[in-house]
CSV table of C-alpha atoms and ligand atoms in Angstrom, one decimal:
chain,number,residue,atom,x,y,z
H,1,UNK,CA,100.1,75.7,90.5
H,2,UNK,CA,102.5,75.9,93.2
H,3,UNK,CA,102.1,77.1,97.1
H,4,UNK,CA,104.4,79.1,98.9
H,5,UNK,CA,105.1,80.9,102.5
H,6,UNK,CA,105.0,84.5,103.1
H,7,UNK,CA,105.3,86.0,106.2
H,8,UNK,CA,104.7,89.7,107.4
H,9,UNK,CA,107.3,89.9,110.2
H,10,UNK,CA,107.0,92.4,113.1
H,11,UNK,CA,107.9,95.8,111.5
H,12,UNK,CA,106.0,95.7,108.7
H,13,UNK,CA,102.7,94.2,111.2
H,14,UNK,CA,103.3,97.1,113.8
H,15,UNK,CA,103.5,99.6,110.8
H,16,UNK,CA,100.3,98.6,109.8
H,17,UNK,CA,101.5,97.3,106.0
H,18,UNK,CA,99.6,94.1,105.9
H,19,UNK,CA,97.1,94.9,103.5
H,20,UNK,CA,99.3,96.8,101.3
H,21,UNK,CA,101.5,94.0,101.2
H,22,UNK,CA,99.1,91.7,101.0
H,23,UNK,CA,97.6,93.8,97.8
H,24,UNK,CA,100.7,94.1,96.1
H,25,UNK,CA,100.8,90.0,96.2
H,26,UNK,CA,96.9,89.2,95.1
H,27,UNK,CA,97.3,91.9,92.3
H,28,UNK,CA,100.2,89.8,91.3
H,29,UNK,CA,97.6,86.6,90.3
H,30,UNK,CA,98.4,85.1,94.1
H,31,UNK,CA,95.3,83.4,95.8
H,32,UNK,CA,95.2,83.2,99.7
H,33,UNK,CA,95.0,79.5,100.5
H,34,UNK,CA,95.7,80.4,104.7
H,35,UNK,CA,96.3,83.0,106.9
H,36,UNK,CA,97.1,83.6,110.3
H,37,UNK,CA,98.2,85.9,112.8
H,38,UNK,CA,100.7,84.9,115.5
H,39,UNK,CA,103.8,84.9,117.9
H,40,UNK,CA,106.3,82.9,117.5
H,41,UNK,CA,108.3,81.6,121.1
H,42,UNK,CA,111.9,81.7,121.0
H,43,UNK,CA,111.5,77.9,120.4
H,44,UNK,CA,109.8,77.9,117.5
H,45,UNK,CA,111.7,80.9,115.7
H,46,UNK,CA,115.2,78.9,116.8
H,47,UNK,CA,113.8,75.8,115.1
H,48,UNK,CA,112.7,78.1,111.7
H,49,UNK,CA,115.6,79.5,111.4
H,50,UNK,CA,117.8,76.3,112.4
H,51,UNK,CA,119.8,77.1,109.2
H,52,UNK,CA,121.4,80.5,110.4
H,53,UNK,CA,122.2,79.3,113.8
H,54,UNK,CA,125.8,80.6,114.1
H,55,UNK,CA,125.9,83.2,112.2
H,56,UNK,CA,126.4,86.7,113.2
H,57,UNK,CA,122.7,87.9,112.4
H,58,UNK,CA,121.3,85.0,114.1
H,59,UNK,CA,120.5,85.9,117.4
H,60,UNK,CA,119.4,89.7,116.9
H,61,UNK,CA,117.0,87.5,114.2
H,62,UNK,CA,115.5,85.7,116.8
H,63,UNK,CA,114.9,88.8,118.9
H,64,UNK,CA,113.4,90.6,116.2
H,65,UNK,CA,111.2,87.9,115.5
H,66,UNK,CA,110.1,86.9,118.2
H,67,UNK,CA,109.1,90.7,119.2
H,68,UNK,CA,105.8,91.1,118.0
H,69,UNK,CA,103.6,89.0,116.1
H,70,UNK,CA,104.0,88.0,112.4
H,71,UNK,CA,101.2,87.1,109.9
H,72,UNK,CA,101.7,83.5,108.6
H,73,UNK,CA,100.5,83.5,104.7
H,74,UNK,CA,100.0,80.3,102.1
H,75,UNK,CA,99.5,81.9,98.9
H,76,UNK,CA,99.3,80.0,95.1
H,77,UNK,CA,99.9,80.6,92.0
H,78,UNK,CA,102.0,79.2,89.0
H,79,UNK,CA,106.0,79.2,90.0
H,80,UNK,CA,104.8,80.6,93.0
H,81,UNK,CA,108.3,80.6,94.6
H,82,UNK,CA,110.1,82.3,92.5
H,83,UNK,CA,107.6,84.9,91.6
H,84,UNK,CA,107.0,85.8,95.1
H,85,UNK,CA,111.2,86.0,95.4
H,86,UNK,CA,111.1,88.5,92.8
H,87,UNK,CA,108.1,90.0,94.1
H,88,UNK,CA,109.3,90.7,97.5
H,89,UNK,CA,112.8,91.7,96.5
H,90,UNK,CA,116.5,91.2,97.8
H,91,UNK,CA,117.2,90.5,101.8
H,92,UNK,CA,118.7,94.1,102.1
H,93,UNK,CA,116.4,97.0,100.9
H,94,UNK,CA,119.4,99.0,99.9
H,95,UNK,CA,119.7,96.2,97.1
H,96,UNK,CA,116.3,95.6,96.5
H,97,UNK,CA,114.7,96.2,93.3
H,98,UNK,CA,112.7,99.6,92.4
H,99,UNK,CA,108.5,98.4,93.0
H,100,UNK,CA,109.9,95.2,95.6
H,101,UNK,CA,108.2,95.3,98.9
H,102,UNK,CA,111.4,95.4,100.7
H,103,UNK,CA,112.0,98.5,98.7
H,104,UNK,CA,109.2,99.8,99.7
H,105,UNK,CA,108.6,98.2,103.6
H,106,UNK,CA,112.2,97.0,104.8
H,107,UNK,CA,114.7,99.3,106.7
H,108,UNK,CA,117.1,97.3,106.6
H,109,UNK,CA,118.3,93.7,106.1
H,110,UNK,CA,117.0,92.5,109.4
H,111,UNK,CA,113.9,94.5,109.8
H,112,UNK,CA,113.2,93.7,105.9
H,113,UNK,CA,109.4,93.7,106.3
H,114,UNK,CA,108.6,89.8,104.7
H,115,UNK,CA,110.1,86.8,104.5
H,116,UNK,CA,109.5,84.3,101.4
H,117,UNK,CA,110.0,80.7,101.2
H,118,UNK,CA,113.0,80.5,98.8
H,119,UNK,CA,112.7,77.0,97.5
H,120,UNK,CA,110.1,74.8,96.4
H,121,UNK,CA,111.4,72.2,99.1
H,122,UNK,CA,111.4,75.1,101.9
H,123,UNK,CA,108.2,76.4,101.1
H,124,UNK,CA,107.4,72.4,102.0
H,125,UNK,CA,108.8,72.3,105.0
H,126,UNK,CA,108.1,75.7,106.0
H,127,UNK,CA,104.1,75.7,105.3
H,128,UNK,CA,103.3,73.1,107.9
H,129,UNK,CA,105.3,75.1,110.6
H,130,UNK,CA,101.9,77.1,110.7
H,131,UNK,CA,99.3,75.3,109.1
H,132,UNK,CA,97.6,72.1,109.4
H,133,UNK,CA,96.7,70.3,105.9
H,134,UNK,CA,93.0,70.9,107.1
H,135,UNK,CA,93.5,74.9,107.4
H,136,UNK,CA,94.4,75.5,103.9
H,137,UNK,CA,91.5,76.0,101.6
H,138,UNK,CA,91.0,75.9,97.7
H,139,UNK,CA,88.9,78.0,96.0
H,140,UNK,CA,88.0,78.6,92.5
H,141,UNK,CA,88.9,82.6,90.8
H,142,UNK,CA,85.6,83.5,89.7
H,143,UNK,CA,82.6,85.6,89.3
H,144,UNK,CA,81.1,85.4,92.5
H,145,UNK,CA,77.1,83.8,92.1
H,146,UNK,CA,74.6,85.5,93.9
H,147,UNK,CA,73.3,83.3,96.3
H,148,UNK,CA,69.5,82.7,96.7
X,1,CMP,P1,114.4,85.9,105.8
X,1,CMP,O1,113.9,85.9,104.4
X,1,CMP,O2,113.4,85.8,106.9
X,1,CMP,O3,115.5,84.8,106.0
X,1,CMP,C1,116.6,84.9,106.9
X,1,CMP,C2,116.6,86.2,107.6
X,1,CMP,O4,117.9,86.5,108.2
X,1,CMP,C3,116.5,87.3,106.5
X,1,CMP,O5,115.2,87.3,106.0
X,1,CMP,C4,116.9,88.5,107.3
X,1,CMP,O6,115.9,89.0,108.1
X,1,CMP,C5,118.0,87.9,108.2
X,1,CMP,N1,119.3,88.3,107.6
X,1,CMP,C6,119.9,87.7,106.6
X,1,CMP,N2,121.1,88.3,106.3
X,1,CMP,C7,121.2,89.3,107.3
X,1,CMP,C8,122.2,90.3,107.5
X,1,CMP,N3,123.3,90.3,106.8
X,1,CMP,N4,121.9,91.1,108.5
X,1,CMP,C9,120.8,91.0,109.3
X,1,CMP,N5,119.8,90.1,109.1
X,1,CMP,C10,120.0,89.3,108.1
């Protein structure tokens, strides 16, 4: 089993998509391990995105970003990063896959709906940006008991 970050950026938060996004991922054998809503400060969304820092999308990124809030997502599964890449689809939606979400959420390749942690070693580094070891929680897929 392998964790992995998804986030539902602005657009796809202020066009109420969150639980159709967040169904198209569980139906896809993803458990939720965390979630949160927040808002990232221009600090924090310079230091996420430290790798594009210079490059021509960069500062309309942070903008966009830092516009509304986000929902933060841990999610497992087996070759979690990878499936979730496929799952969510190419950074332009004019690219993307048939059945992707950014096919189906993203208007274009800055408001592209998700983003999805696109190495095992990013996922690492990206999941404690929001989450504290404490806040992530296992849980085993089964029937539920009834509880007496
Ligand atoms: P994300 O998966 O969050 O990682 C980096 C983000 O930069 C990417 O999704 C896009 O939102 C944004 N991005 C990358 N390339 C472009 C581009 N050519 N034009 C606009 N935004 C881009």
């Amino acid at each position: 089993m392998e964790k992995t970050l998804l986030i539902i950026k602005p657009d796809a938060v202020c066009e109420n998509n969150t639980a159709d996004i967040l169904g198209i991922v569980t139906k896809e054998g993803f458990r939720i391990r965390a979630i949160k809503m927040t808002r990232f400060s221009s600090s924090q969304a310079s230091r996420f995105y430290a790798e594009h820092k210079g490059k021509p999308f960069y500062a309309p990124l942070i903008k966009f970003m830092t516009s509304n809030p986000v929902i933060a997502v841990v999610i497992e599964r087996k070759n979690a990063v990878k499936k979730l890449r496929e799952v969510v689809g190419k950074t332009n939606p004019a690219e993307a896959a048939i059945g992707t979400i950014r096919k189906k959420y993203a208007r274009d390749g800055r408001h592209n709906a998700v983003h999805a942690s696109d190495s095992l070693s990013s996922a690492k580094r990206e999941i404690p940006f929001f989450f504290k070891t404490s806040e992530i929680k296992d849980w085993k897929y089964k029937d539920y008991p009834v509880i007496k």
